[in-house]
PDB file of C-alpha atoms in Angstrom:
ATOM      1  CA  MET A 183     149.115 115.586  79.284  1.00 50.00           C
ATOM      2  CA  ARG A 184     148.664 113.055  82.859  1.00 67.00           C
ATOM      3  CA  TRP A 185     145.838 113.914  84.228  1.00 84.00           C
ATOM      4  CA  MET A 186     146.583 115.268  87.432  1.00 92.00           C
ATOM      5  CA  TRP A 187     144.467 114.844  90.270  1.00 96.00           C
ATOM      6  CA  ILE A 188     145.826 116.947  92.614  1.00 97.00           C
ATOM      7  CA  ASP A 189     146.645 120.957  92.358  1.00 97.00           C
ATOM      8  CA  ARG A 190     149.041 122.067  94.870  1.00 97.00           C
ATOM      9  CA  VAL A 191     151.610 120.557  97.099  1.00 97.00           C
ATOM     10  CA  VAL A 192     151.574 122.337 100.423  1.00 97.00           C
ATOM     11  CA  GLU A 193     154.108 120.435 102.423  1.00 97.00           C
ATOM     12  CA  LEU A 194     156.862 117.556 102.065  1.00 97.00           C
ATOM     13  CA  GLU A 195     159.242 115.876 104.324  1.00 97.00           C
ATOM     14  CA  ARG A 196     161.247 114.094 102.253  1.00 96.00           C
ATOM     15  CA  GLY A 197     161.164 110.302 102.721  1.00 96.00           C
ATOM     16  CA  ARG A 198     158.580 110.698 105.074  1.00 98.00           C
ATOM     17  CA  ARG A 199     154.879 112.727 104.438  1.00 98.00           C
ATOM     18  CA  LEU A 200     153.767 114.732 102.003  1.00 98.00           C
ATOM     19  CA  VAL A 201     150.486 117.307 102.246  1.00 98.00           C
ATOM     20  CA  ALA A 202     148.708 117.891  98.552  1.00 98.00           C
ATOM     21  CA  ILE A 203     145.278 119.671  97.962  1.00 98.00           C
ATOM     22  CA  LYS A 204     143.056 119.404  95.691  1.00 98.00           C
ATOM     23  CA  ASN A 205     140.167 122.073  94.564  1.00 98.00           C
ATOM     24  CA  ILE A 206     136.771 120.453  93.152  1.00 97.00           C
ATOM     25  CA  SER A 207     135.291 122.419  90.699  1.00 96.00           C
ATOM     26  CA  LEU A 208     132.337 122.522  88.640  1.00 94.00           C
ATOM     27  CA  ALA A 209     134.316 123.183  85.588  1.00 95.00           C
ATOM     28  CA  GLU A 210     135.392 119.951  85.820  1.00 94.00           C
ATOM     29  CA  GLU A 211     132.813 117.995  83.271  1.00 92.00           C
ATOM     30  CA  HIS A 212     132.757 114.657  84.804  1.00 91.00           C
ATOM     31  CA  LEU A 213     130.917 116.086  87.838  1.00 93.00           C
ATOM     32  CA  HIS A 214     128.163 117.054  85.273  1.00 90.00           C
ATOM     33  CA  ASP A 215     127.061 113.163  84.546  1.00 92.00           C
ATOM     34  CA  HIS A 216     128.286 112.109  88.822  1.00 92.00           C
ATOM     35  CA  PHE A 217     125.085 112.406  89.120  1.00 91.00           C
ATOM     36  CA  GLU A 218     122.931 113.973  86.524  1.00 90.00           C
ATOM     37  CA  ALA A 219     119.401 114.790  86.912  1.00 91.00           C
ATOM     38  CA  ALA A 220     116.812 112.187  86.879  1.00 92.00           C
ATOM     39  CA  PRO A 221     113.239 111.890  86.714  1.00 94.00           C
ATOM     40  CA  GLY A 222     111.906 112.346  90.449  1.00 94.00           C
ATOM     41  CA  ARG A 223     115.744 113.419  91.567  1.00 92.00           C
ATOM     42  CA  ALA A 224     117.812 116.508  91.251  1.00 94.00           C
ATOM     43  CA  ALA A 225     121.687 116.602  89.740  1.00 92.00           C
ATOM     44  CA  LEU A 226     123.678 115.413  92.430  1.00 93.00           C
ATOM     45  CA  PRO A 227     127.341 116.406  91.270  1.00 96.00           C
ATOM     46  CA  VAL A 228     130.357 114.453  93.471  1.00 97.00           C
ATOM     47  CA  MET A 229     133.768 113.913  92.883  1.00 97.00           C
ATOM     48  CA  PRO A 230     133.829 110.229  92.159  1.00 96.00           C
ATOM     49  CA  ALA A 231     135.734 107.478  94.709  1.00 96.00           C
ATOM     50  CA  SER A 232     137.842 106.255  91.572  1.00 96.00           C
ATOM     51  CA  LEU A 233     139.138 110.129  90.943  1.00 97.00           C
ATOM     52  CA  VAL A 234     139.791 110.735  94.991  1.00 98.00           C
ATOM     53  CA  ILE A 235     141.619 107.128  95.348  1.00 98.00           C
ATOM     54  CA  GLU A 236     144.143 108.762  91.919  1.00 97.00           C
ATOM     55  CA  GLY A 237     144.284 111.518  94.103  1.00 97.00           C
ATOM     56  CA  MET A 238     146.163 109.958  96.857  1.00 98.00           C
ATOM     57  CA  ALA A 239     148.472 107.614  94.998  1.00 97.00           C
ATOM     58  CA  GLN A 240     149.084 110.934  93.123  1.00 96.00           C
ATOM     59  CA  THR A 241     150.374 112.522  96.590  1.00 97.00           C
ATOM     60  CA  ALA A 242     151.558 109.210  98.106  1.00 98.00           C
ATOM     61  CA  GLY A 243     153.185 108.286  94.418  1.00 96.00           C
ATOM     62  CA  ILE A 244     154.987 111.936  94.950  1.00 95.00           C
ATOM     63  CA  LEU A 245     156.449 111.120  97.554  1.00 96.00           C
ATOM     64  CA  VAL A 246     157.909 107.756  97.090  1.00 96.00           C
ATOM     65  CA  GLY A 247     159.394 108.949  94.005  1.00 93.00           C
ATOM     66  CA  HIS A 248     160.512 111.522  95.677  1.00 93.00           C
ATOM     67  CA  ALA A 249     162.731 110.242  98.205  1.00 93.00           C
ATOM     68  CA  GLU A 250     164.647 108.642  95.664  1.00 90.00           C
ATOM     69  CA  ASP A 251     164.885 111.555  93.320  1.00 89.00           C
ATOM     70  CA  PHE A 252     162.920 110.220  90.431  1.00 89.00           C
ATOM     71  CA  ARG A 253     165.334 108.080  89.643  1.00 87.00           C
ATOM     72  CA  GLU A 254     162.948 104.429  90.153  1.00 86.00           C
ATOM     73  CA  LYS A 255     159.340 103.873  88.181  1.00 88.00           C
ATOM     74  CA  VAL A 256     156.945 104.123  91.221  1.00 93.00           C
ATOM     75  CA  ILE A 257     153.972 102.520  89.927  1.00 92.00           C
ATOM     76  CA  LEU A 258     150.274 101.444  92.330  1.00 95.00           C
ATOM     77  CA  ALA A 259     150.277  97.748  92.765  1.00 93.00           C
ATOM     78  CA  LYS A 260     147.562  97.695  95.481  1.00 94.00           C
ATOM     79  CA  VAL A 261     144.899  99.699  96.882  1.00 96.00           C
ATOM     80  CA  SER A 262     145.403  98.026 100.530  1.00 94.00           C
ATOM     81  CA  ARG A 263     142.193  99.804 101.813  1.00 94.00           C
ATOM     82  CA  ALA A 264     140.073 102.207 100.797  1.00 97.00           C
ATOM     83  CA  GLU A 265     137.241 104.158 103.372  1.00 97.00           C
ATOM     84  CA  ILE A 266     135.265 107.752 102.529  1.00 97.00           C
ATOM     85  CA  ASP A 267     132.653 108.263 104.776  1.00 96.00           C
ATOM     86  CA  VAL A 268     131.700 112.328 102.957  1.00 96.00           C
ATOM     87  CA  ASP A 269     130.695 112.668  99.603  1.00 95.00           C
ATOM     88  CA  PRO A 270     133.278 115.505  98.173  1.00 97.00           C
ATOM     89  CA  VAL A 271     131.172 117.938  96.458  1.00 96.00           C
ATOM     90  CA  PRO A 272     132.114 121.270  94.195  1.00 97.00           C
ATOM     91  CA  GLY A 273     133.463 124.150  96.197  1.00 97.00           C
ATOM     92  CA  PHE A 274     135.402 122.389  98.055  1.00 98.00           C
ATOM     93  CA  THR A 275     139.220 121.339  99.161  1.00 98.00           C
ATOM     94  CA  ILE A 276     140.187 117.866  99.418  1.00 98.00           C
ATOM     95  CA  ARG A 277     143.758 117.727 101.627  1.00 98.00           C
ATOM     96  CA  TYR A 278     145.320 114.580 101.201  1.00 98.00           C
ATOM     97  CA  THR A 279     148.112 113.042 104.126  1.00 98.00           C
ATOM     98  CA  ALA A 280     149.968 110.803 103.005  1.00 98.00           C
ATOM     99  CA  THR A 281     152.993 109.080 104.741  1.00 98.00           C
ATOM    100  CA  VAL A 282     155.569 106.359 104.265  1.00 98.00           C
ATOM    101  CA  GLU A 283     154.475 103.725 106.370  1.00 96.00           C
ATOM    102  CA  GLN A 284     157.679 100.941 104.985  1.00 94.00           C
ATOM    103  CA  MET A 285     159.799 101.571 101.946  1.00 94.00           C
ATOM    104  CA  ASP A 286     162.449  99.013 100.514  1.00 90.00           C
ATOM    105  CA  ALA A 287     164.324  98.767  97.124  1.00 88.00           C
ATOM    106  CA  ALA A 288     161.306  96.920  95.824  1.00 88.00           C
ATOM    107  CA  GLY A 289     159.004  99.419  97.029  1.00 93.00           C
ATOM    108  CA  ALA A 290     156.851 101.436  99.799  1.00 96.00           C
ATOM    109  CA  SER A 291     153.358 100.512 101.526  1.00 96.00           C
ATOM    110  CA  THR A 292     151.976 104.432 102.222  1.00 98.00           C
ATOM    111  CA  THR A 293     148.561 105.361 104.670  1.00 98.00           C
ATOM    112  CA  GLY A 294     146.652 108.254 103.715  1.00 98.00           C
ATOM    113  CA  LEU A 295     144.201 110.227 105.187  1.00 98.00           C
ATOM    114  CA  VAL A 296     141.614 112.861 103.320  1.00 98.00           C
ATOM    115  CA  GLU A 297     139.929 115.640 105.229  1.00 98.00           C
ATOM    116  CA  LEU A 298     137.884 118.460 103.235  1.00 98.00           C
ATOM    117  CA  ILE A 299     138.185 122.176 103.715  1.00 98.00           C
ATOM    118  CA  ASP A 300     135.131 123.907 103.601  1.00 97.00           C
ATOM    119  CA  PRO A 301     136.434 127.392 102.477  1.00 96.00           C
ATOM    120  CA  ALA A 302     132.943 129.069 103.277  1.00 97.00           C
ATOM    121  CA  ARG A 303     134.208 128.233 107.235  1.00 96.00           C
ATOM    122  CA  PRO A 304     137.517 128.838 107.425  1.00 93.00           C
ATOM    123  CA  ASP A 305     137.640 128.847 111.295  1.00 96.00           C
ATOM    124  CA  ARG A 306     137.357 124.799 111.450  1.00 95.00           C
ATOM    125  CA  PRO A 307     139.393 122.901 110.690  1.00 96.00           C
ATOM    126  CA  PRO A 308     139.435 120.202 107.843  1.00 97.00           C
ATOM    127  CA  MET A 309     136.827 117.268 108.199  1.00 97.00           C
ATOM    128  CA  PRO A 310     137.930 113.783 108.097  1.00 98.00           C
ATOM    129  CA  MET A 311     136.869 112.227 104.573  1.00 98.00           C
ATOM    130  CA  GLY A 312     138.408 109.028 104.618  1.00 98.00           C
ATOM    131  CA  ARG A 313     141.507 106.933 104.642  1.00 98.00           C
ATOM    132  CA  ILE A 314     143.547 105.208 101.478  1.00 98.00           C
ATOM    133  CA  ASP A 315     146.104 103.013 102.399  1.00 97.00           C
ATOM    134  CA  LEU A 316     148.100 102.155  99.078  1.00 97.00           C
ATOM    135  CA  MET A 317     151.047 100.006  98.257  1.00 96.00           C
ATOM    136  CA  PHE A 318     154.053 100.854  95.485  1.00 96.00           C
ATOM    137  CA  SER A 319     156.148  99.034  93.219  1.00 92.00           C
ATOM    138  CA  HIS A 320     159.464 100.249  92.113  1.00 89.00           C
ATOM    139  CA  ILE A 321     158.695  98.222  88.707  1.00 78.00           C
ATOM    140  CA  ASP A 322     162.837  97.672  87.240  1.00 74.00           C
ATOM    141  CA  GLN A 323     163.365  96.008  90.839  1.00 69.00           C
ATOM    142  CA  ASN A 324     160.418  93.371  90.771  1.00 64.00           C
ATOM    143  CA  LEU A 325     159.448  92.285  86.815  1.00 55.00           C
ATOM    144  CA  ALA A 326     162.915  90.749  86.215  1.00 53.00           C
ATOM    145  CA  GLY A 327     162.682  90.288  82.756  1.00 53.00           C
ATOM    146  CA  HIS A 328     160.788  92.781  81.574  1.00 59.00           C
ATOM    147  CA  THR A 329     162.281  95.703  80.305  1.00 63.00           C
ATOM    148  CA  PHE A 330     160.779  98.853  80.210  1.00 62.00           C
ATOM    149  CA  PRO A 331     161.958 102.764  78.539  1.00 65.00           C
ATOM    150  CA  GLU A 332     165.040 104.340  80.383  1.00 65.00           C
ATOM    151  CA  HIS A 333     163.418 107.439  80.684  1.00 69.00           C
ATOM    152  CA  ASN A 334     160.453 107.322  84.177  1.00 71.00           C
ATOM    153  CA  PHE A 335     157.571 107.387  82.286  1.00 71.00           C
ATOM    154  CA  VAL A 336     156.094 108.001  85.639  1.00 76.00           C
ATOM    155  CA  PHE A 337     156.983 110.685  86.458  1.00 79.00           C
ATOM    156  CA  GLY A 338     156.188 112.661  83.242  1.00 82.00           C
ATOM    157  CA  GLU A 339     156.060 116.592  82.897  1.00 84.00           C
ATOM    158  CA  GLY A 340     152.701 117.271  84.693  1.00 85.00           C
ATOM    159  CA  PHE A 341     154.349 115.920  87.673  1.00 87.00           C
ATOM    160  CA  LYS A 342     157.259 118.317  87.520  1.00 87.00           C
ATOM    161  CA  THR A 343     154.833 121.213  86.670  1.00 90.00           C
ATOM    162  CA  LEU A 344     153.151 120.357  89.661  1.00 93.00           C
ATOM    163  CA  LEU A 345     156.125 120.220  92.258  1.00 92.00           C
ATOM    164  CA  ARG A 346     157.519 123.307  90.198  1.00 93.00           C
ATOM    165  CA  THR A 347     154.302 125.467  90.886  1.00 94.00           C
ATOM    166  CA  SER A 348     154.341 124.187  94.270  1.00 95.00           C
ATOM    167  CA  GLY A 349     158.178 125.651  94.939  1.00 93.00           C
ATOM    168  CA  ILE A 350     159.596 122.446  95.104  1.00 91.00           C
ATOM    169  CA  ASP A 351     163.025 121.401  92.616  1.00 86.00           C
ATOM    170  CA  VAL A 352     162.940 118.340  90.604  1.00 82.00           C
ATOM    171  CA  PRO A 353     165.172 117.445  88.260  1.00 73.00           C
ATOM    172  CA  ALA A 354     165.105 118.865  84.644  1.00 70.00           C
TER     173      ALA A 354
ATOM    174  CA  MET B 250     160.398  84.528 122.245  1.00 83.00           C
ATOM    175  CA  LEU B 251     157.168  84.029 120.886  1.00 91.00           C
ATOM    176  CA  SER B 252     155.544  80.395 121.050  1.00 94.00           C
ATOM    177  CA  ARG B 253     154.919  78.692 117.454  1.00 94.00           C
ATOM    178  CA  ASP B 254     150.986  79.061 118.374  1.00 95.00           C
ATOM    179  CA  GLU B 255     151.505  83.235 118.371  1.00 96.00           C
ATOM    180  CA  ILE B 256     153.395  83.065 115.826  1.00 97.00           C
ATOM    181  CA  LEU B 257     150.634  81.555 113.508  1.00 97.00           C
ATOM    182  CA  SER B 258     147.655  83.636 115.194  1.00 97.00           C
ATOM    183  CA  LYS B 259     149.993  86.493 114.019  1.00 97.00           C
ATOM    184  CA  ILE B 260     151.145  85.093 111.093  1.00 98.00           C
ATOM    185  CA  LYS B 261     147.138  84.879 110.187  1.00 98.00           C
ATOM    186  CA  THR B 262     146.345  88.853 111.041  1.00 97.00           C
ATOM    187  CA  VAL B 263     148.263  89.477 108.414  1.00 97.00           C
ATOM    188  CA  LEU B 264     147.367  87.596 106.036  1.00 97.00           C
ATOM    189  CA  ALA B 265     144.107  88.224 106.461  1.00 97.00           C
ATOM    190  CA  ASP B 266     144.592  92.000 106.115  1.00 94.00           C
ATOM    191  CA  SER B 267     146.913  91.406 103.053  1.00 94.00           C
ATOM    192  CA  LEU B 268     144.362  89.216 101.262  1.00 95.00           C
ATOM    193  CA  ALA B 269     141.066  89.904 102.548  1.00 93.00           C
ATOM    194  CA  VAL B 270     140.116  86.511 103.567  1.00 96.00           C
ATOM    195  CA  ASP B 271     138.937  85.271 106.819  1.00 96.00           C
ATOM    196  CA  GLU B 272     141.340  84.101 109.121  1.00 96.00           C
ATOM    197  CA  ASP B 273     139.330  80.777 109.973  1.00 96.00           C
ATOM    198  CA  ASP B 274     140.226  79.903 105.981  1.00 96.00           C
ATOM    199  CA  ILE B 275     143.400  80.315 107.334  1.00 97.00           C
ATOM    200  CA  ARG B 276     145.508  76.983 107.748  1.00 97.00           C
ATOM    201  CA  PRO B 277     149.374  75.764 108.532  1.00 97.00           C
ATOM    202  CA  GLU B 278     149.118  74.425 105.126  1.00 96.00           C
ATOM    203  CA  SER B 279     147.017  76.400 103.677  1.00 97.00           C
ATOM    204  CA  THR B 280     149.047  78.124 100.409  1.00 96.00           C
ATOM    205  CA  LEU B 281     149.195  81.720  99.323  1.00 96.00           C
ATOM    206  CA  THR B 282     148.675  81.634  95.925  1.00 94.00           C
ATOM    207  CA  GLY B 283     146.474  78.446  95.473  1.00 94.00           C
ATOM    208  CA  ASP B 284     144.089  78.803  98.244  1.00 96.00           C
ATOM    209  CA  LEU B 285     144.585  82.265 100.177  1.00 97.00           C
ATOM    210  CA  GLY B 286     144.469  84.040  96.278  1.00 95.00           C
ATOM    211  CA  ALA B 287     147.438  86.289  96.960  1.00 95.00           C
ATOM    212  CA  GLU B 288     149.097  87.695  93.985  1.00 90.00           C
ATOM    213  CA  SER B 289     152.663  88.227  93.083  1.00 84.00           C
ATOM    214  CA  ILE B 290     152.695  92.325  94.576  1.00 85.00           C
ATOM    215  CA  ASP B 291     151.238  90.523  97.549  1.00 92.00           C
ATOM    216  CA  PHE B 292     154.362  88.823  98.453  1.00 91.00           C
ATOM    217  CA  LEU B 293     155.394  92.647  98.563  1.00 90.00           C
ATOM    218  CA  ASP B 294     153.311  93.527 100.508  1.00 93.00           C
ATOM    219  CA  ILE B 295     153.304  90.475 103.048  1.00 95.00           C
ATOM    220  CA  GLY B 296     157.150  91.270 103.688  1.00 94.00           C
ATOM    221  CA  PHE B 297     156.368  94.479 104.414  1.00 93.00           C
ATOM    222  CA  ARG B 298     153.537  93.263 107.007  1.00 95.00           C
ATOM    223  CA  ILE B 299     155.709  90.266 108.587  1.00 96.00           C
ATOM    224  CA  ASP B 300     158.203  93.215 109.464  1.00 94.00           C
ATOM    225  CA  LYS B 301     156.758  95.571 110.902  1.00 94.00           C
ATOM    226  CA  ALA B 302     154.210  92.452 113.174  1.00 96.00           C
ATOM    227  CA  PHE B 303     157.300  90.865 114.005  1.00 96.00           C
ATOM    228  CA  GLY B 304     159.194  93.971 114.282  1.00 93.00           C
ATOM    229  CA  ILE B 305     162.638  92.328 112.061  1.00 93.00           C
ATOM    230  CA  LYS B 306     164.037  93.281 108.710  1.00 90.00           C
ATOM    231  CA  ILE B 307     163.614  91.152 105.677  1.00 90.00           C
ATOM    232  CA  GLN B 308     166.083  91.937 102.763  1.00 86.00           C
ATOM    233  CA  GLN B 309     165.091  91.085  99.373  1.00 80.00           C
ATOM    234  CA  GLY B 310     164.977  87.512  98.583  1.00 84.00           C
ATOM    235  CA  GLU B 311     164.556  86.705 101.911  1.00 90.00           C
ATOM    236  CA  LEU B 312     161.098  85.200 102.474  1.00 91.00           C
ATOM    237  CA  PHE B 313     160.497  84.340  98.660  1.00 88.00           C
ATOM    238  CA  PRO B 314     162.534  83.889  95.833  1.00 83.00           C
ATOM    239  CA  GLU B 315     163.317  86.240  93.815  1.00 76.00           C
ATOM    240  CA  ASN B 316     164.814  86.599  90.407  1.00 70.00           C
ATOM    241  CA  ALA B 317     165.114  82.330  89.635  1.00 72.00           C
ATOM    242  CA  ALA B 318     163.760  82.236  86.192  1.00 70.00           C
ATOM    243  CA  GLN B 319     166.247  84.707  84.782  1.00 74.00           C
ATOM    244  CA  ASP B 320     169.353  82.469  86.002  1.00 79.00           C
ATOM    245  CA  PRO B 321     170.184  79.768  83.761  1.00 81.00           C
ATOM    246  CA  THR B 322     171.991  77.858  86.803  1.00 82.00           C
ATOM    247  CA  LEU B 323     168.771  77.733  88.425  1.00 85.00           C
ATOM    248  CA  VAL B 324     166.427  76.881  85.808  1.00 88.00           C
ATOM    249  CA  LYS B 325     166.732  75.214  82.738  1.00 89.00           C
ATOM    250  CA  ASP B 326     163.601  74.749  80.135  1.00 88.00           C
ATOM    251  CA  GLY B 327     160.965  75.904  82.721  1.00 89.00           C
ATOM    252  CA  LYS B 328     162.588  73.225  85.558  1.00 92.00           C
ATOM    253  CA  VAL B 329     164.755  74.148  88.372  1.00 92.00           C
ATOM    254  CA  THR B 330     167.558  73.073  87.853  1.00 92.00           C
ATOM    255  CA  PRO B 331     169.537  70.095  90.579  1.00 92.00           C
ATOM    256  CA  GLU B 332     172.326  73.310  91.408  1.00 91.00           C
ATOM    257  CA  GLY B 333     169.173  75.486  91.762  1.00 91.00           C
ATOM    258  CA  LEU B 334     167.128  73.089  94.104  1.00 92.00           C
ATOM    259  CA  THR B 335     170.492  73.062  96.404  1.00 92.00           C
ATOM    260  CA  ARG B 336     170.631  76.785  96.153  1.00 91.00           C
ATOM    261  CA  LEU B 337     167.279  77.030  96.861  1.00 91.00           C
ATOM    262  CA  LYS B 338     167.223  74.761 100.255  1.00 92.00           C
ATOM    263  CA  ALA B 339     170.003  76.620 101.393  1.00 91.00           C
ATOM    264  CA  ARG B 340     168.783  79.926 100.780  1.00 90.00           C
ATOM    265  CA  LEU B 341     164.986  79.205 101.600  1.00 92.00           C
ATOM    266  CA  PRO B 342     165.052  76.572 104.345  1.00 93.00           C
ATOM    267  CA  HIS B 343     161.425  77.852 105.714  1.00 94.00           C
ATOM    268  CA  PHE B 344     160.065  76.201 102.811  1.00 94.00           C
ATOM    269  CA  ASP B 345     159.345  72.760 102.204  1.00 93.00           C
ATOM    270  CA  PHE B 346     161.069  71.419  98.963  1.00 93.00           C
ATOM    271  CA  THR B 347     159.961  68.162  98.987  1.00 92.00           C
ATOM    272  CA  GLY B 348     156.706  67.887  97.052  1.00 91.00           C
ATOM    273  CA  PHE B 349     157.854  70.000  94.977  1.00 93.00           C
ATOM    274  CA  GLU B 350     161.593  68.554  93.769  1.00 91.00           C
ATOM    275  CA  LYS B 351     159.623  65.469  92.585  1.00 92.00           C
ATOM    276  CA  ASP B 352     158.863  67.466  89.540  1.00 92.00           C
ATOM    277  CA  PRO B 353     160.894  71.037  89.460  1.00 93.00           C
ATOM    278  CA  GLN B 354     158.670  73.068  87.164  1.00 92.00           C
ATOM    279  CA  LEU B 355     159.061  76.524  88.059  1.00 88.00           C
ATOM    280  CA  ALA B 356     155.448  77.086  87.424  1.00 87.00           C
ATOM    281  CA  LYS B 357     154.718  74.979  90.299  1.00 90.00           C
ATOM    282  CA  ILE B 358     156.868  76.609  92.591  1.00 90.00           C
ATOM    283  CA  ALA B 359     154.195  78.660  94.369  1.00 89.00           C
ATOM    284  CA  GLN B 360     152.794  75.066  95.720  1.00 90.00           C
ATOM    285  CA  ILE B 361     155.732  75.855  98.605  1.00 93.00           C
ATOM    286  CA  PHE B 362     154.232  78.888  99.660  1.00 94.00           C
ATOM    287  CA  THR B 363     152.464  77.386 103.212  1.00 96.00           C
ATOM    288  CA  VAL B 364     151.169  79.348 105.892  1.00 97.00           C
ATOM    289  CA  ASP B 365     153.895  77.070 107.409  1.00 96.00           C
ATOM    290  CA  ALA B 366     156.900  78.380 105.889  1.00 96.00           C
ATOM    291  CA  LEU B 367     155.796  81.744 107.063  1.00 97.00           C
ATOM    292  CA  VAL B 368     155.715  80.718 110.714  1.00 97.00           C
ATOM    293  CA  LYS B 369     159.049  78.986 110.312  1.00 96.00           C
ATOM    294  CA  PHE B 370     160.465  82.062 108.440  1.00 96.00           C
ATOM    295  CA  VAL B 371     159.341  83.999 111.204  1.00 97.00           C
ATOM    296  CA  GLU B 372     160.297  81.768 114.139  1.00 95.00           C
ATOM    297  CA  ALA B 373     164.232  81.299 112.558  1.00 94.00           C
ATOM    298  CA  LYS B 374     164.613  84.917 112.173  1.00 94.00           C
ATOM    299  CA  LEU B 375     163.308  85.695 115.592  1.00 94.00           C
ATOM    300  CA  ALA B 376     165.592  83.099 117.155  1.00 92.00           C
ATOM    301  CA  LYS B 377     168.519  84.749 115.243  1.00 89.00           C
ATOM    302  CA  GLN B 378     167.618  88.127 116.798  1.00 84.00           C
ATOM    303  CA  GLY B 379     167.882  86.590 120.041  1.00 73.00           C
TER     304      GLY B 379
END
């Protein structure tokens, strides 16, 4: 099963913009190691930046894949920029907004805004957390001479389930 | 119409952003892969950024040669054929093939991908646009 780093798609404008959220939960085991208590220091559970980037890659990847009805195998090719200024901690919700910057037959570039929602302060707007810009390759178009399986292994059941539970129609 | 220096200056910004190199280290004769550390996926990124920086639309295969290795009329036994050279020169006039054609091994083709070639490409594209 694919390790999903977003919980729900909340907005989708085909080929243009997708917003997804991720609830950070203390039930996630890795938070107990990142960072565990050490002599002279209490435990500090923080969602690792690498997983925040993966969350944006899934958000933007779905946006790029959806634009072509998931016919292309969309692979993360490059992290063009990643700035994370606030620690995401359990009990908060990350809001990912991915926007297509450019897209053609070979791939796409996206810009991404990361925000943090504090459920204890629903009156406050999401606070800026960082920015993650990415590049995606449609691998069948770029790795000439290499062959890949016919079926789209990128957008497997995990993604389809996520989209369905978010109320978005996906091909069977 | 932008001057050659203005185009070079914008290309330097594009490359500095895409490849995380210092603009001062980018010279017209710099090669994208050898001197500036570009990898294959960076070519797609550079194309996108040039599109945006100059407001032009680059078609697939117009800026860099693509899928040459899969075409037996272009490449045979790892070398670009005489017919292949003629076709590549016609399709990609912004590249200087002078040094490459003396020993046209496909593996060495990256030596023609220079900053100056990108400037020439943009210059020709803008001139066509009018």
